Amino acid sequence: MVAPTLHENPSASVIRSLLQHAHELSIYSSDMPYVLKAEVIELNLGNGRMVLEVEYAGSDIERYLTSDSLSFDLEALKGPHATERETYSLSNVAVKLLKTDSTLYCLECQLPETVFVKENRGAVRIPFILGMQTRVGIEVYSHELNVPGRLRNLSIGGCMVDIDLADSIAMGVDQAIPGVTLSFPNGDSFFSEGNIRHIRPFGHHGYAVIGIQFTHLSTSQTESLFHYVNESEREVAYRTGTNDKMVYHSPLFIPGTKEKKIQQREAQERHKHAHQSPMERGVMDVSHQLQVGLMYMNTRQMFPAEIFYDCVDTLRYLVEQDRKTFLYALAFLRNEPDWVRHAVQVTGQLIDMLVIRDPHAPQVRGAALGALLHTMGKPLLISEQLPSLKVNMTPAQKDILSGHVQQLLDKLHELNWTPSPICRDVIENANERLDGSGYPAGKRGEQLSETVRLVSVIKAINKLLHTRNGVPPRAPIDAYRRIHETDAAYEKTVLVEYIQTYGLYPIGSLAKFSGGFLAWVMDINGKGMPSQVHVVKNLRFPDTNISSVITHGDLSQIGKLEGIVNPLDYGVGVLKNQPL
């Protein structure tokens, strides 16, 4: 019989609780563009010894260790649908590196004896763990842009906030924050001005964390902050069981009526979340990595070429693995930022069409990288004058945005990265038109390469198929007609090629049937008609979501195909995992 552990290492106990769910552990370093995924192969609750196993083919794994210590994030997905997200981060953990094979390493870690971390200035940092919830509102620009987040740790000096990766584009290191508001479950709140001290990606589900220093605190603010830090410390002690005297929750963390309603609504939204297929996860990972690469360009002043090339290579691999399933997965980017969705969808279709033309064409990789980077100049333009890319823009803001190509080229020059000729061709000319009506240079006809003529048609159709500046999306046949009616702006043979490739009812579009059913088109037959669909709603019961895949032989059960519709008109969307 094994003797019970009389004393459990608190950090090990927290890690054990998360390891019981679907989880990912990531080792990170400010010097490296990638995180390392690691597996926990040993965890001693008594002495806090943890052994990680890492596969790494590079020769510089030591760069992930600083002074014989490492930092890692642990991210777990809990709940019946694995959509409730909980995290735990540790930095400066003592470690010993052992190489066990040519690409296999063991990292022997000694976890700290406490979950409370002492900061350089002597303050104690309280981690928000084991379900502790506090909402955060970050006012990035005065009265212009507010970003929601969740508190991950708190001290009298500042806090770390978990935000959506897409919202990080408006933030930079040393940026002053007009306001940060902490809203505790019981209804209490704390407000302060702040300054961003650091920002980095977090985990693998599209999130980032930012470190905020509280600034210009009054005496009363300081007193309130001490109270909230003390109550948070008490709550951690209660939840981890490190203080036997703590037998009740802190009143601060007992949800009030408002918080209960919010939690109930979020739980209902999570229940609607459909499980992603491996192909959908692959496409979503590319969209997240694209945003991570942008963050490194903004915050670390480095161009992470390997991240972007990996995105291109992943998209090509997915296309060649199963192109129809890939095309269907592209539709699940609808809730990503428009610049990301547009970039990934256009690049995916460009790779698809180029590979269909010639599977061995040498220019595919460079052209695809250009298409992937092309729209990245837009988020680089975010400022007080253009606080968001999500709003309907004023004429002045549209003028600012029209400079996105030059903005990107300037940034690449600043970071000392030179694109290949075909990559630069696509970046510079993807918005040009044969008749000279495009931008930024108004180039014409023979000045535009065959690749650019293809990219411009794919981009133009993609824009018309999605909501843009308040203009609702067009049905595919209407989009094709619009491109055709632009006379000499686009290559007509390329438009015909596009229609022949994707049809009038493209894979990934939402079809409406006469029986009142809405269904995503998963496959089309040789005549371009849907042959397999995923039924998601019966309009006779609009508040009820369904999920049923129907193939050609059974399509008559849901009626005749009426046409392609806008998902937003019927409340059909794709949900992202919600943070705790």
PDB file of C-alpha atoms in Angstrom, residues 152-421:
ATOM      1  CA  ARG A 152      -4.690  35.783 -15.270  1.00  0.00           C
ATOM      2  CA  ASN A 153      -2.727  37.304 -12.386  1.00  0.00           C
ATOM      3  CA  LEU A 154      -2.797  40.371 -10.156  1.00  0.00           C
ATOM      4  CA  SER A 155      -0.377  42.302  -7.954  1.00  0.00           C
ATOM      5  CA  ILE A 156      -0.246  45.795  -6.488  1.00  0.00           C
ATOM      6  CA  GLY A 157       1.982  46.713  -9.431  1.00  0.00           C
ATOM      7  CA  GLY A 158      -0.180  45.473 -12.281  1.00  0.00           C
ATOM      8  CA  CYS A 159      -1.874  42.498 -13.871  1.00  0.00           C
ATOM      9  CA  MET A 160      -1.702  40.020 -16.737  1.00  0.00           C
ATOM     10  CA  VAL A 161      -4.754  39.826 -18.997  1.00  0.00           C
ATOM     11  CA  ASP A 162      -5.815  37.099 -21.419  1.00  0.00           C
ATOM     12  CA  ILE A 163      -7.340  38.545 -24.614  1.00  0.00           C
ATOM     13  CA  ASP A 164      -8.380  37.356 -28.036  1.00  0.00           C
ATOM     14  CA  LEU A 165      -5.362  37.214 -30.338  1.00  0.00           C
ATOM     15  CA  ALA A 166      -7.280  39.280 -32.900  1.00  0.00           C
ATOM     16  CA  ASP A 167      -7.613  42.162 -30.403  1.00  0.00           C
ATOM     17  CA  SER A 168      -3.864  42.337 -29.791  1.00  0.00           C
ATOM     18  CA  ILE A 169      -3.189  44.138 -33.087  1.00  0.00           C
ATOM     19  CA  ALA A 170      -4.025  47.502 -31.520  1.00  0.00           C
ATOM     20  CA  MET A 171      -1.542  47.086 -28.666  1.00  0.00           C
ATOM     21  CA  GLY A 172       2.202  47.519 -28.367  1.00  0.00           C
ATOM     22  CA  VAL A 173       4.882  47.431 -25.690  1.00  0.00           C
ATOM     23  CA  ASP A 174       5.196  50.680 -23.685  1.00  0.00           C
ATOM     24  CA  GLN A 175       1.809  51.852 -24.960  1.00  0.00           C
ATOM     25  CA  ALA A 176      -0.172  53.966 -22.481  1.00  0.00           C
ATOM     26  CA  ILE A 177      -3.651  52.625 -21.705  1.00  0.00           C
ATOM     27  CA  PRO A 178      -6.315  55.224 -20.812  1.00  0.00           C
ATOM     28  CA  GLY A 179      -8.124  52.720 -18.644  1.00  0.00           C
ATOM     29  CA  VAL A 180      -8.222  49.127 -17.442  1.00  0.00           C
ATOM     30  CA  THR A 181     -11.242  47.934 -15.455  1.00  0.00           C
ATOM     31  CA  LEU A 182     -11.296  44.735 -13.378  1.00  0.00           C
ATOM     32  CA  SER A 183     -14.839  43.440 -12.774  1.00  0.00           C
ATOM     33  CA  PHE A 184     -14.993  40.837  -9.999  1.00  0.00           C
ATOM     34  CA  PRO A 185     -17.752  38.188  -9.817  1.00  0.00           C
ATOM     35  CA  ASN A 186     -19.567  39.811  -6.887  1.00  0.00           C
ATOM     36  CA  GLY A 187     -19.944  43.081  -8.806  1.00  0.00           C
ATOM     37  CA  ASP A 188     -16.984  45.004  -7.340  1.00  0.00           C
ATOM     38  CA  SER A 189     -14.755  46.772  -9.847  1.00  0.00           C
ATOM     39  CA  PHE A 190     -11.356  48.453  -9.929  1.00  0.00           C
ATOM     40  CA  PHE A 191     -10.213  51.077 -12.456  1.00  0.00           C
ATOM     41  CA  SER A 192      -6.771  52.397 -13.249  1.00  0.00           C
ATOM     42  CA  GLU A 193      -4.733  53.898 -16.034  1.00  0.00           C
ATOM     43  CA  GLY A 194      -1.983  51.627 -17.262  1.00  0.00           C
ATOM     44  CA  ASN A 195       1.011  50.913 -19.435  1.00  0.00           C
ATOM     45  CA  ILE A 196       1.646  47.766 -21.480  1.00  0.00           C
ATOM     46  CA  ARG A 197       4.876  46.125 -20.327  1.00  0.00           C
ATOM     47  CA  HIS A 198       4.830  42.979 -22.447  1.00  0.00           C
ATOM     48  CA  ILE A 199       2.646  41.084 -24.894  1.00  0.00           C
ATOM     49  CA  ARG A 200       2.927  37.559 -26.293  1.00  0.00           C
ATOM     50  CA  PRO A 201       0.853  34.724 -27.771  1.00  0.00           C
ATOM     51  CA  PHE A 202      -0.712  32.289 -25.324  1.00  0.00           C
ATOM     52  CA  GLY A 203      -1.499  28.641 -26.050  1.00  0.00           C
ATOM     53  CA  HIS A 204      -2.937  27.218 -29.255  1.00  0.00           C
ATOM     54  CA  HIS A 205      -6.528  28.451 -29.358  1.00  0.00           C
ATOM     55  CA  GLY A 206      -6.144  32.032 -30.569  1.00  0.00           C
ATOM     56  CA  TYR A 207      -5.290  34.018 -27.435  1.00  0.00           C
ATOM     57  CA  ALA A 208      -2.616  36.419 -26.250  1.00  0.00           C
ATOM     58  CA  VAL A 209      -1.593  37.757 -22.843  1.00  0.00           C
ATOM     59  CA  ILE A 210      -0.562  41.289 -22.058  1.00  0.00           C
ATOM     60  CA  GLY A 211       1.182  42.550 -18.953  1.00  0.00           C
ATOM     61  CA  ILE A 212      -0.215  45.880 -17.735  1.00  0.00           C
ATOM     62  CA  GLN A 213       1.416  48.123 -15.152  1.00  0.00           C
ATOM     63  CA  PHE A 214      -1.003  50.254 -13.125  1.00  0.00           C
ATOM     64  CA  THR A 215      -0.117  53.965 -13.322  1.00  0.00           C
ATOM     65  CA  HIS A 216      -1.115  57.241 -11.647  1.00  0.00           C
ATOM     66  CA  LEU A 217      -2.826  55.516  -8.713  1.00  0.00           C
ATOM     67  CA  SER A 218      -4.486  57.746  -6.134  1.00  0.00           C
ATOM     68  CA  THR A 219      -4.418  56.902  -2.440  1.00  0.00           C
ATOM     69  CA  SER A 220      -7.962  55.497  -2.552  1.00  0.00           C
ATOM     70  CA  GLN A 221      -7.139  53.418  -5.669  1.00  0.00           C
ATOM     71  CA  THR A 222      -4.075  52.003  -3.932  1.00  0.00           C
ATOM     72  CA  GLU A 223      -6.130  51.086  -0.850  1.00  0.00           C
ATOM     73  CA  SER A 224      -8.751  49.365  -3.022  1.00  0.00           C
ATOM     74  CA  LEU A 225      -6.054  47.504  -4.939  1.00  0.00           C
ATOM     75  CA  PHE A 226      -4.491  46.193  -1.717  1.00  0.00           C
ATOM     76  CA  HIS A 227      -7.931  44.927  -0.712  1.00  0.00           C
ATOM     77  CA  TYR A 228      -8.479  43.108  -4.008  1.00  0.00           C
ATOM     78  CA  VAL A 229      -4.982  41.596  -3.984  1.00  0.00           C
ATOM     79  CA  ASN A 230      -5.460  40.348  -0.407  1.00  0.00           C
ATOM     80  CA  GLU A 231      -8.884  38.874  -1.215  1.00  0.00           C
ATOM     81  CA  SER A 232      -7.467  37.191  -4.348  1.00  0.00           C
ATOM     82  CA  GLU A 233      -4.639  35.704  -2.286  1.00  0.00           C
ATOM     83  CA  ARG A 234      -7.196  34.406   0.186  1.00  0.00           C
ATOM     84  CA  GLU A 235      -9.234  32.828  -2.633  1.00  0.00           C
ATOM     85  CA  VAL A 236      -6.164  31.080  -4.081  1.00  0.00           C
ATOM     86  CA  ALA A 237      -5.299  29.715  -0.640  1.00  0.00           C
ATOM     87  CA  TYR A 238      -8.850  28.385  -0.303  1.00  0.00           C
ATOM     88  CA  ARG A 239      -8.950  26.769  -3.755  1.00  0.00           C
ATOM     89  CA  THR A 240      -5.504  25.172  -3.480  1.00  0.00           C
ATOM     90  CA  GLY A 241      -5.999  24.072   0.128  1.00  0.00           C
ATOM     91  CA  THR A 242      -2.694  25.601   1.236  1.00  0.00           C
ATOM     92  CA  ASN A 243      -4.226  27.293   4.276  1.00  0.00           C
ATOM     93  CA  ASP A 244      -6.512  25.177   6.466  1.00  0.00           C
ATOM     94  CA  LYS A 245      -7.982  28.321   8.020  1.00  0.00           C
ATOM     95  CA  MET A 246      -9.513  29.320   4.675  1.00  0.00           C
ATOM     96  CA  VAL A 247     -12.763  27.363   4.643  1.00  0.00           C
ATOM     97  CA  TYR A 248     -14.952  29.726   2.591  1.00  0.00           C
ATOM     98  CA  HIS A 249     -14.713  31.542  -0.715  1.00  0.00           C
ATOM     99  CA  SER A 250     -13.701  35.172  -0.555  1.00  0.00           C
ATOM    100  CA  PRO A 251     -16.898  37.259  -0.943  1.00  0.00           C
ATOM    101  CA  LEU A 252     -15.200  38.861  -3.960  1.00  0.00           C
ATOM    102  CA  PHE A 253     -15.509  35.586  -5.923  1.00  0.00           C
ATOM    103  CA  ILE A 254     -19.126  34.715  -5.139  1.00  0.00           C
ATOM    104  CA  PRO A 255     -21.005  35.551  -8.366  1.00  0.00           C
ATOM    105  CA  GLY A 256     -23.691  38.194  -8.149  1.00  0.00           C
ATOM    106  CA  THR A 257     -26.896  38.222 -10.200  1.00  0.00           C
ATOM    107  CA  LYS A 258     -25.310  39.996 -13.191  1.00  0.00           C
ATOM    108  CA  GLU A 259     -22.334  37.628 -13.319  1.00  0.00           C
ATOM    109  CA  LYS A 260     -24.585  34.570 -13.049  1.00  0.00           C
ATOM    110  CA  LYS A 261     -26.605  35.741 -16.050  1.00  0.00           C
ATOM    111  CA  ILE A 262     -23.439  36.305 -18.080  1.00  0.00           C
ATOM    112  CA  GLN A 263     -22.101  32.866 -17.151  1.00  0.00           C
ATOM    113  CA  GLN A 264     -25.408  31.248 -18.065  1.00  0.00           C
ATOM    114  CA  ARG A 265     -25.412  32.944 -21.468  1.00  0.00           C
ATOM    115  CA  GLU A 266     -21.810  31.910 -22.106  1.00  0.00           C
ATOM    116  CA  ALA A 267     -22.581  28.317 -21.135  1.00  0.00           C
ATOM    117  CA  GLN A 268     -25.454  28.250 -23.648  1.00  0.00           C
ATOM    118  CA  GLU A 269     -23.139  29.594 -26.351  1.00  0.00           C
ATOM    119  CA  ARG A 270     -20.516  26.963 -25.560  1.00  0.00           C
ATOM    120  CA  HIS A 271     -23.096  24.196 -25.873  1.00  0.00           C
ATOM    121  CA  LYS A 272     -23.754  25.320 -29.442  1.00  0.00           C
ATOM    122  CA  HIS A 273     -20.068  24.886 -30.272  1.00  0.00           C
ATOM    123  CA  ALA A 274     -19.563  22.126 -32.807  1.00  0.00           C
ATOM    124  CA  HIS A 275     -16.506  19.917 -32.536  1.00  0.00           C
ATOM    125  CA  GLN A 276     -13.901  20.872 -35.105  1.00  0.00           C
ATOM    126  CA  SER A 277     -12.559  18.310 -37.542  1.00  0.00           C
ATOM    127  CA  PRO A 278      -8.769  17.898 -37.927  1.00  0.00           C
ATOM    128  CA  MET A 279      -8.983  19.833 -41.215  1.00  0.00           C
ATOM    129  CA  GLU A 280     -10.856  22.711 -39.555  1.00  0.00           C
ATOM    130  CA  ARG A 281      -8.309  22.797 -36.724  1.00  0.00           C
ATOM    131  CA  GLY A 282      -5.500  22.874 -39.296  1.00  0.00           C
ATOM    132  CA  VAL A 283      -7.009  25.860 -41.096  1.00  0.00           C
ATOM    133  CA  MET A 284      -7.744  27.630 -37.793  1.00  0.00           C
ATOM    134  CA  ASP A 285      -4.163  27.039 -36.620  1.00  0.00           C
ATOM    135  CA  VAL A 286      -2.883  28.770 -39.757  1.00  0.00           C
ATOM    136  CA  SER A 287      -5.089  31.799 -39.046  1.00  0.00           C
ATOM    137  CA  HIS A 288      -3.747  31.955 -35.478  1.00  0.00           C
ATOM    138  CA  GLN A 289      -0.129  31.589 -36.586  1.00  0.00           C
ATOM    139  CA  LEU A 290      -0.592  34.399 -39.086  1.00  0.00           C
ATOM    140  CA  GLN A 291      -1.666  36.664 -36.223  1.00  0.00           C
ATOM    141  CA  VAL A 292       1.207  35.456 -34.028  1.00  0.00           C
ATOM    142  CA  GLY A 293       3.634  36.357 -36.811  1.00  0.00           C
ATOM    143  CA  LEU A 294       2.141  39.842 -36.991  1.00  0.00           C
ATOM    144  CA  MET A 295       2.526  40.203 -33.213  1.00  0.00           C
ATOM    145  CA  TYR A 296       6.246  39.351 -33.460  1.00  0.00           C
ATOM    146  CA  MET A 297       6.664  41.948 -36.216  1.00  0.00           C
ATOM    147  CA  ASN A 298       5.001  44.562 -34.011  1.00  0.00           C
ATOM    148  CA  THR A 299       6.361  43.745 -30.563  1.00  0.00           C
ATOM    149  CA  ARG A 300       9.721  42.066 -31.193  1.00  0.00           C
ATOM    150  CA  GLN A 301      10.718  43.881 -34.374  1.00  0.00           C
ATOM    151  CA  MET A 302      11.491  40.616 -36.121  1.00  0.00           C
ATOM    152  CA  PHE A 303      10.148  38.988 -39.275  1.00  0.00           C
ATOM    153  CA  PRO A 304       9.411  35.332 -38.362  1.00  0.00           C
ATOM    154  CA  ALA A 305       9.797  33.936 -41.890  1.00  0.00           C
ATOM    155  CA  GLU A 306       9.615  30.337 -40.658  1.00  0.00           C
ATOM    156  CA  ILE A 307       6.148  30.930 -39.178  1.00  0.00           C
ATOM    157  CA  PHE A 308       4.774  32.348 -42.433  1.00  0.00           C
ATOM    158  CA  TYR A 309       6.398  29.712 -44.646  1.00  0.00           C
ATOM    159  CA  ASP A 310       5.028  27.054 -42.306  1.00  0.00           C
ATOM    160  CA  CYS A 311       1.544  28.539 -42.801  1.00  0.00           C
ATOM    161  CA  VAL A 312       1.938  28.294 -46.596  1.00  0.00           C
ATOM    162  CA  ASP A 313       3.311  24.754 -46.431  1.00  0.00           C
ATOM    163  CA  THR A 314       0.485  23.688 -44.118  1.00  0.00           C
ATOM    164  CA  LEU A 315      -2.159  25.081 -46.473  1.00  0.00           C
ATOM    165  CA  ARG A 316      -0.620  23.254 -49.432  1.00  0.00           C
ATOM    166  CA  TYR A 317      -0.429  20.019 -47.424  1.00  0.00           C
ATOM    167  CA  LEU A 318      -4.114  20.334 -46.493  1.00  0.00           C
ATOM    168  CA  VAL A 319      -5.108  21.059 -50.112  1.00  0.00           C
ATOM    169  CA  GLU A 320      -3.244  18.003 -51.378  1.00  0.00           C
ATOM    170  CA  GLN A 321      -4.530  15.815 -48.551  1.00  0.00           C
ATOM    171  CA  ASP A 322      -8.232  16.369 -49.331  1.00  0.00           C
ATOM    172  CA  ARG A 323      -9.071  19.496 -51.326  1.00  0.00           C
ATOM    173  CA  LYS A 324     -12.867  19.345 -50.906  1.00  0.00           C
ATOM    174  CA  THR A 325     -12.668  18.903 -47.141  1.00  0.00           C
ATOM    175  CA  PHE A 326     -10.152  21.747 -47.114  1.00  0.00           C
ATOM    176  CA  LEU A 327     -12.442  24.075 -49.074  1.00  0.00           C
ATOM    177  CA  TYR A 328     -15.240  23.277 -46.625  1.00  0.00           C
ATOM    178  CA  ALA A 329     -12.953  24.026 -43.661  1.00  0.00           C
ATOM    179  CA  LEU A 330     -12.138  27.487 -45.051  1.00  0.00           C
ATOM    180  CA  ALA A 331     -15.735  28.529 -44.349  1.00  0.00           C
ATOM    181  CA  PHE A 332     -15.103  28.109 -40.610  1.00  0.00           C
ATOM    182  CA  LEU A 333     -12.942  31.223 -40.577  1.00  0.00           C
ATOM    183  CA  ARG A 334     -16.030  33.458 -40.664  1.00  0.00           C
ATOM    184  CA  ASN A 335     -15.514  34.646 -37.079  1.00  0.00           C
ATOM    185  CA  GLU A 336     -11.834  35.467 -37.537  1.00  0.00           C
ATOM    186  CA  PRO A 337     -10.812  39.092 -38.286  1.00  0.00           C
ATOM    187  CA  ASP A 338     -11.647  39.993 -41.878  1.00  0.00           C
ATOM    188  CA  TRP A 339      -8.004  40.569 -42.868  1.00  0.00           C
ATOM    189  CA  VAL A 340      -7.093  37.102 -41.536  1.00  0.00           C
ATOM    190  CA  ARG A 341     -10.090  35.318 -43.061  1.00  0.00           C
ATOM    191  CA  HIS A 342      -9.526  37.014 -46.417  1.00  0.00           C
ATOM    192  CA  ALA A 343      -5.787  36.239 -46.414  1.00  0.00           C
ATOM    193  CA  VAL A 344      -6.170  32.547 -45.567  1.00  0.00           C
ATOM    194  CA  GLN A 345      -9.146  31.919 -47.863  1.00  0.00           C
ATOM    195  CA  VAL A 346      -7.534  33.678 -50.835  1.00  0.00           C
ATOM    196  CA  THR A 347      -4.213  31.914 -50.254  1.00  0.00           C
ATOM    197  CA  GLY A 348      -5.954  28.547 -49.918  1.00  0.00           C
ATOM    198  CA  GLN A 349      -7.827  28.988 -53.191  1.00  0.00           C
ATOM    199  CA  LEU A 350      -4.713  30.322 -54.938  1.00  0.00           C
ATOM    200  CA  ILE A 351      -2.754  27.225 -53.944  1.00  0.00           C
ATOM    201  CA  ASP A 352      -5.686  25.048 -55.024  1.00  0.00           C
ATOM    202  CA  MET A 353      -5.928  26.609 -58.480  1.00  0.00           C
ATOM    203  CA  LEU A 354      -2.169  26.720 -59.074  1.00  0.00           C
ATOM    204  CA  VAL A 355      -1.787  23.063 -58.075  1.00  0.00           C
ATOM    205  CA  ILE A 356      -4.692  22.095 -60.369  1.00  0.00           C
ATOM    206  CA  ARG A 357      -2.924  23.943 -63.197  1.00  0.00           C
ATOM    207  CA  ASP A 358       0.470  22.361 -62.475  1.00  0.00           C
ATOM    208  CA  PRO A 359       1.228  20.293 -59.333  1.00  0.00           C
ATOM    209  CA  HIS A 360       4.960  20.844 -59.868  1.00  0.00           C
ATOM    210  CA  ALA A 361       4.930  24.590 -60.539  1.00  0.00           C
ATOM    211  CA  PRO A 362       7.925  26.120 -58.689  1.00  0.00           C
ATOM    212  CA  GLN A 363       6.265  29.490 -58.061  1.00  0.00           C
ATOM    213  CA  VAL A 364       3.421  28.202 -55.836  1.00  0.00           C
ATOM    214  CA  ARG A 365       5.192  28.734 -52.514  1.00  0.00           C
ATOM    215  CA  GLY A 366       6.352  32.281 -53.244  1.00  0.00           C
ATOM    216  CA  ALA A 367       3.026  33.364 -54.739  1.00  0.00           C
ATOM    217  CA  ALA A 368       1.108  31.891 -51.804  1.00  0.00           C
ATOM    218  CA  LEU A 369       3.349  33.683 -49.295  1.00  0.00           C
ATOM    219  CA  GLY A 370       2.672  36.972 -51.082  1.00  0.00           C
ATOM    220  CA  ALA A 371      -1.093  36.382 -50.927  1.00  0.00           C
ATOM    221  CA  LEU A 372      -0.883  35.473 -47.233  1.00  0.00           C
ATOM    222  CA  LEU A 373       1.081  38.617 -46.343  1.00  0.00           C
ATOM    223  CA  HIS A 374      -0.746  41.025 -48.670  1.00  0.00           C
ATOM    224  CA  THR A 375      -3.468  42.173 -46.226  1.00  0.00           C
ATOM    225  CA  MET A 376      -1.123  42.350 -43.226  1.00  0.00           C
ATOM    226  CA  GLY A 377      -0.489  46.033 -43.858  1.00  0.00           C
ATOM    227  CA  LYS A 378      -4.076  46.746 -42.728  1.00  0.00           C
ATOM    228  CA  PRO A 379      -3.636  45.842 -39.039  1.00  0.00           C
ATOM    229  CA  LEU A 380      -0.243  47.603 -39.130  1.00  0.00           C
ATOM    230  CA  LEU A 381      -2.204  50.834 -39.766  1.00  0.00           C
ATOM    231  CA  ILE A 382      -4.246  50.584 -36.546  1.00  0.00           C
ATOM    232  CA  SER A 383      -4.006  53.880 -34.651  1.00  0.00           C
ATOM    233  CA  GLU A 384      -6.192  56.463 -32.931  1.00  0.00           C
ATOM    234  CA  GLN A 385      -7.206  57.668 -36.413  1.00  0.00           C
ATOM    235  CA  LEU A 386      -8.059  54.080 -37.438  1.00  0.00           C
ATOM    236  CA  PRO A 387      -8.816  52.346 -34.107  1.00  0.00           C
ATOM    237  CA  SER A 388     -10.420  49.239 -35.592  1.00  0.00           C
ATOM    238  CA  LEU A 389     -10.841  47.336 -38.847  1.00  0.00           C
ATOM    239  CA  LYS A 390     -14.271  46.060 -37.743  1.00  0.00           C
ATOM    240  CA  VAL A 391     -16.238  49.303 -38.074  1.00  0.00           C
ATOM    241  CA  ASN A 392     -17.881  50.961 -41.079  1.00  0.00           C
ATOM    242  CA  MET A 393     -15.156  53.386 -42.074  1.00  0.00           C
ATOM    243  CA  THR A 394     -15.298  57.086 -42.836  1.00  0.00           C
ATOM    244  CA  PRO A 395     -13.837  58.331 -46.146  1.00  0.00           C
ATOM    245  CA  ALA A 396     -10.744  59.524 -44.265  1.00  0.00           C
ATOM    246  CA  GLN A 397     -10.255  56.094 -42.692  1.00  0.00           C
ATOM    247  CA  LYS A 398     -10.661  54.413 -46.082  1.00  0.00           C
ATOM    248  CA  ASP A 399      -7.921  56.685 -47.416  1.00  0.00           C
ATOM    249  CA  ILE A 400      -5.641  55.578 -44.586  1.00  0.00           C
ATOM    250  CA  LEU A 401      -6.427  51.935 -45.288  1.00  0.00           C
ATOM    251  CA  SER A 402      -5.625  52.288 -48.988  1.00  0.00           C
ATOM    252  CA  GLY A 403      -1.986  52.680 -47.961  1.00  0.00           C
ATOM    253  CA  HIS A 404      -1.800  49.169 -46.525  1.00  0.00           C
ATOM    254  CA  VAL A 405       0.450  47.786 -49.287  1.00  0.00           C
ATOM    255  CA  GLN A 406       3.106  50.461 -48.811  1.00  0.00           C
ATOM    256  CA  GLN A 407       2.772  50.112 -45.032  1.00  0.00           C
ATOM    257  CA  LEU A 408       3.606  46.416 -45.288  1.00  0.00           C
ATOM    258  CA  LEU A 409       6.517  46.978 -47.686  1.00  0.00           C
ATOM    259  CA  ASP A 410       7.932  49.653 -45.374  1.00  0.00           C
ATOM    260  CA  LYS A 411       7.665  47.282 -42.424  1.00  0.00           C
ATOM    261  CA  LEU A 412       9.409  44.467 -44.295  1.00  0.00           C
ATOM    262  CA  HIS A 413      12.207  46.872 -45.227  1.00  0.00           C
ATOM    263  CA  GLU A 414      12.468  48.019 -41.598  1.00  0.00           C
ATOM    264  CA  LEU A 415      12.807  44.379 -40.498  1.00  0.00           C
ATOM    265  CA  ASN A 416      15.440  43.651 -43.179  1.00  0.00           C
ATOM    266  CA  TRP A 417      13.425  40.954 -44.943  1.00  0.00           C
ATOM    267  CA  THR A 418      13.437  40.873 -48.733  1.00  0.00           C
ATOM    268  CA  PRO A 419      10.610  38.919 -50.420  1.00  0.00           C
ATOM    269  CA  SER A 420      11.309  36.823 -53.517  1.00  0.00           C
ATOM    270  CA  PRO A 421      10.368  38.460 -56.854  1.00  0.00           C
TER     271      PRO A 421
END
